[in-house]
Backbone as JSON Lines, residues from 0, in Angstrom:
{"i":0,"aa":"X","n":[-2.25,-4.86,9.4],"ca":[-2.31,-4.31,8.06],"c":[-3.07,-2.99,8.14]}
{"i":1,"aa":"X","n":[-2.56,-2.0,7.41],"ca":[-3.23,-0.7,7.34],"c":[-3.49,-0.38,5.88]}
{"i":2,"aa":"X","n":[-4.65,0.18,5.62],"ca":[-5.0,0.62,4.27],"c":[-5.31,2.1,4.34]}
{"i":3,"aa":"X","n":[-4.66,2.88,3.48],"ca":[-4.84,4.32,3.49],"c":[-5.08,4.8,2.06]}
{"i":4,"aa":"X","n":[-6.09,5.64,1.89],"ca":[-6.37,6.21,0.57],"c":[-6.23,7.72,0.66]}
{"i":5,"aa":"X","n":[-5.42,8.29,-0.21],"ca":[-5.23,9.74,-0.28],"c":[-6.0,10.24,-1.5]}
{"i":6,"aa":"X","n":[-7.14,10.86,-1.25],"ca":[-8.04,11.25,-2.33],"c":[-7.42,12.27,-3.27]}
{"i":7,"aa":"X","n":[-6.74,13.26,-2.73],"ca":[-6.17,14.33,-3.57],"c":[-5.21,13.77,-4.61]}
{"i":8,"aa":"X","n":[-4.41,12.77,-4.22],"ca":[-3.42,12.2,-5.13],"c":[-3.88,10.87,-5.75]}
{"i":9,"aa":"X","n":[-5.09,10.44,-5.41],"ca":[-5.64,9.17,-5.91],"c":[-4.65,8.04,-5.7]}
{"i":10,"aa":"X","n":[-4.17,7.93,-4.45],"ca":[-3.14,6.97,-4.09],"c":[-3.66,6.06,-2.98]}
{"i":11,"aa":"X","n":[-3.51,4.77,-3.18],"ca":[-3.87,3.78,-2.16],"c":[-2.58,3.16,-1.65]}
{"i":12,"aa":"X","n":[-2.41,3.13,-0.33],"ca":[-1.23,2.5,0.25],"c":[-1.66,1.44,1.24]}
{"i":13,"aa":"X","n":[-1.09,0.26,1.09],"ca":[-1.37,-0.86,1.99],"c":[-0.08,-1.19,2.73]}
{"i":14,"aa":"X","n":[-0.1,-1.05,4.05],"ca":[1.04,-1.42,4.87],"c":[0.8,-2.84,5.36]}
{"i":15,"aa":"X","n":[1.66,-3.75,4.98],"ca":[1.54,-5.14,5.42],"c":[2.32,-5.38,6.71]}
{"i":16,"aa":"X","n":[3.44,-4.66,6.84],"ca":[4.3,-4.81,8.02],"c":[5.1,-3.52,8.17]}
{"i":17,"aa":"X","n":[5.25,-3.05,9.4],"ca":[6.06,-1.86,9.64],"c":[7.54,-2.2,9.42]}
{"i":18,"aa":"X","n":[8.24,-1.34,8.73],"ca":[9.67,-1.54,8.48],"c":[10.34,-0.18,8.37]}
{"i":19,"aa":"X","n":[11.52,-0.06,8.96],"ca":[12.24,1.22,8.93],"c":[12.91,1.47,7.59]}
{"i":20,"aa":"X","n":[13.6,0.51,7.09],"ca":[14.31,0.69,5.82],"c":[13.71,-0.22,4.77]}
{"i":21,"aa":"X","n":[13.31,0.39,3.68],"ca":[12.74,-0.38,2.58],"c":[13.32,0.12,1.27]}
{"i":22,"aa":"X","n":[13.22,-0.71,0.28],"ca":[13.54,-0.28,-1.08],"c":[12.25,-0.41,-1.89]}
{"i":23,"aa":"X","n":[12.17,0.36,-2.93],"ca":[10.98,0.35,-3.78],"c":[11.27,-0.41,-5.06]}
{"i":24,"aa":"X","n":[10.35,-1.25,-5.46],"ca":[10.45,-1.95,-6.74],"c":[9.14,-1.76,-7.48]}
{"i":25,"aa":"X","n":[9.26,-1.23,-8.67],"ca":[8.07,-0.99,-9.49],"c":[7.63,-2.31,-10.1]}
{"i":26,"aa":"X","n":[6.38,-2.69,-9.8],"ca":[5.79,-3.91,-10.34],"c":[5.16,-3.63,-11.7]}
{"i":27,"aa":"X","n":[4.41,-2.55,-11.76],"ca":[3.81,-2.03,-12.98],"c":[4.01,-0.53,-12.95]}
{"i":28,"aa":"X","n":[3.62,0.13,-14.0],"ca":[3.82,1.58,-14.06],"c":[3.22,2.3,-12.86]}
{"i":29,"aa":"X","n":[2.09,1.81,-12.37],"ca":[1.4,2.48,-11.28],"c":[1.28,1.66,-10.0]}
{"i":30,"aa":"X","n":[2.08,0.6,-9.89],"ca":[2.09,-0.22,-8.67],"c":[3.53,-0.4,-8.22]}
{"i":31,"aa":"X","n":[3.78,-0.02,-6.95],"ca":[5.13,-0.07,-6.4],"c":[5.09,-0.91,-5.12]}
{"i":32,"aa":"X","n":[6.04,-1.84,-5.0],"ca":[6.18,-2.64,-3.79],"c":[7.27,-2.03,-2.92]}
{"i":33,"aa":"X","n":[7.04,-1.96,-1.61],"ca":[8.08,-1.63,-0.65],"c":[8.59,-2.96,-0.1]}
{"i":34,"aa":"X","n":[9.9,-3.15,-0.16],"ca":[10.51,-4.43,0.21],"c":[11.52,-4.2,1.32]}
{"i":35,"aa":"X","n":[11.46,-5.03,2.36],"ca":[12.36,-4.85,3.51],"c":[13.71,-5.54,3.28]}
{"i":36,"aa":"X","n":[14.57,-5.47,4.3],"ca":[15.92,-6.03,4.18],"c":[15.93,-7.54,4.01]}
{"i":37,"aa":"X","n":[14.83,-8.2,4.36],"ca":[14.72,-9.66,4.2],"c":[14.03,-10.04,2.9]}
{"i":38,"aa":"X","n":[13.89,-9.07,1.99],"ca":[13.25,-9.28,0.69],"c":[11.77,-9.66,0.79]}
{"i":39,"aa":"X","n":[11.11,-9.19,1.82],"ca":[9.67,-9.4,2.0],"c":[8.92,-8.13,1.62]}
{"i":40,"aa":"X","n":[7.78,-8.28,0.97],"ca":[6.95,-7.12,0.65],"c":[6.29,-6.62,1.93]}
{"i":41,"aa":"X","n":[6.54,-5.35,2.26],"ca":[5.97,-4.77,3.48],"c":[4.94,-3.68,3.17]}
{"i":42,"aa":"X","n":[4.86,-3.28,1.91],"ca":[3.89,-2.26,1.54],"c":[3.62,-2.28,0.05]}
{"i":43,"aa":"X","n":[2.43,-1.83,-0.31],"ca":[2.02,-1.76,-1.72],"c":[1.41,-0.38,-1.95]}
{"i":44,"aa":"X","n":[1.94,0.32,-2.94],"ca":[1.44,1.64,-3.3],"c":[0.81,1.55,-4.68]}
{"i":45,"aa":"X","n":[-0.43,2.01,-4.78],"ca":[-1.15,1.98,-6.06],"c":[-1.47,3.4,-6.46]}
{"i":46,"aa":"X","n":[-0.83,3.86,-7.52],"ca":[-1.07,5.19,-8.06],"c":[-2.27,5.12,-8.99]}
{"i":47,"aa":"X","n":[-3.09,6.14,-9.0],"ca":[-4.29,6.1,-9.83],"c":[-5.24,5.01,-9.37]}
{"i":48,"aa":"X","n":[-5.41,4.91,-8.06],"ca":[-6.19,3.82,-7.46],"c":[-7.61,3.74,-8.0]}
{"i":49,"aa":"X","n":[-8.17,4.88,-8.39],"ca":[-9.56,4.87,-8.86],"c":[-9.72,4.1,-10.17]}
{"i":50,"aa":"X","n":[-8.64,3.8,-10.86],"ca":[-8.74,2.97,-12.06],"c":[-8.87,1.49,-11.71]}
{"i":51,"aa":"X","n":[-8.54,1.13,-10.47],"ca":[-8.6,-0.26,-10.01],"c":[-9.76,-0.52,-9.06]}
{"i":52,"aa":"X","n":[-10.17,0.5,-8.3],"ca":[-11.16,0.33,-7.25],"c":[-12.24,1.4,-7.34]}
{"i":53,"aa":"X","n":[-13.38,1.09,-6.77],"ca":[-14.43,2.09,-6.57],"c":[-14.04,2.84,-5.3]}
{"i":54,"aa":"X","n":[-13.28,3.92,-5.44],"ca":[-12.66,4.58,-4.29],"c":[-13.65,5.29,-3.38]}
{"i":55,"aa":"X","n":[-14.86,5.51,-3.81],"ca":[-15.81,6.18,-2.91],"c":[-16.13,5.31,-1.71]}
{"i":56,"aa":"X","n":[-15.84,4.01,-1.79],"ca":[-16.08,3.1,-0.67],"c":[-14.82,2.76,0.1]}
{"i":57,"aa":"X","n":[-13.7,3.4,-0.26],"ca":[-12.43,3.14,0.43],"c":[-12.27,4.16,1.55]}
{"i":58,"aa":"X","n":[-11.85,3.68,2.69],"ca":[-11.54,4.56,3.81],"c":[-10.36,3.95,4.54]}
{"i":59,"aa":"X","n":[-9.73,4.71,5.39],"ca":[-8.55,4.23,6.11],"c":[-8.97,3.21,7.16]}
{"i":60,"aa":"X","n":[-8.31,2.05,7.13],"ca":[-8.61,1.0,8.1],"c":[-7.31,0.41,8.63]}
{"i":61,"aa":"X","n":[-7.39,-0.17,9.81],"ca":[-6.28,-0.9,10.39],"c":[-6.8,-2.25,10.82]}
{"i":62,"aa":"X","n":[-6.1,-3.3,10.4],"ca":[-6.47,-4.67,10.78],"c":[-5.28,-5.26,11.52]}
{"i":63,"aa":"X","n":[-5.5,-5.69,12.74],"ca":[-4.41,-6.28,13.51],"c":[-4.6,-7.78,13.6]}
{"i":64,"aa":"X","n":[-3.49,-8.49,13.43],"ca":[-3.52,-9.94,13.48],"c":[-3.52,-10.4,14.93]}
{"i":65,"aa":"X","n":[-4.37,-11.36,15.23],"ca":[-4.38,-11.94,16.57],"c":[-3.27,-12.96,16.69]}
{"i":66,"aa":"X","n":[-2.68,-13.04,17.88],"ca":[-1.61,-14.03,18.1],"c":[-2.18,-15.37,18.45]}
């Protein structure tokens, strides 16, 4: 899992799984899910992230799952 915050655009993106082809489905006005060909959520985009989180404590992180 990767978490990325773009300060200039106040955008938080969470990558749950790498996928080449995705479609976007708007969950709420400012939350968009990226969905893969198997109908699994592979990413979450949050527009206006500072309305949901204290963004001064957000930084880019990568978390890898152990096998």
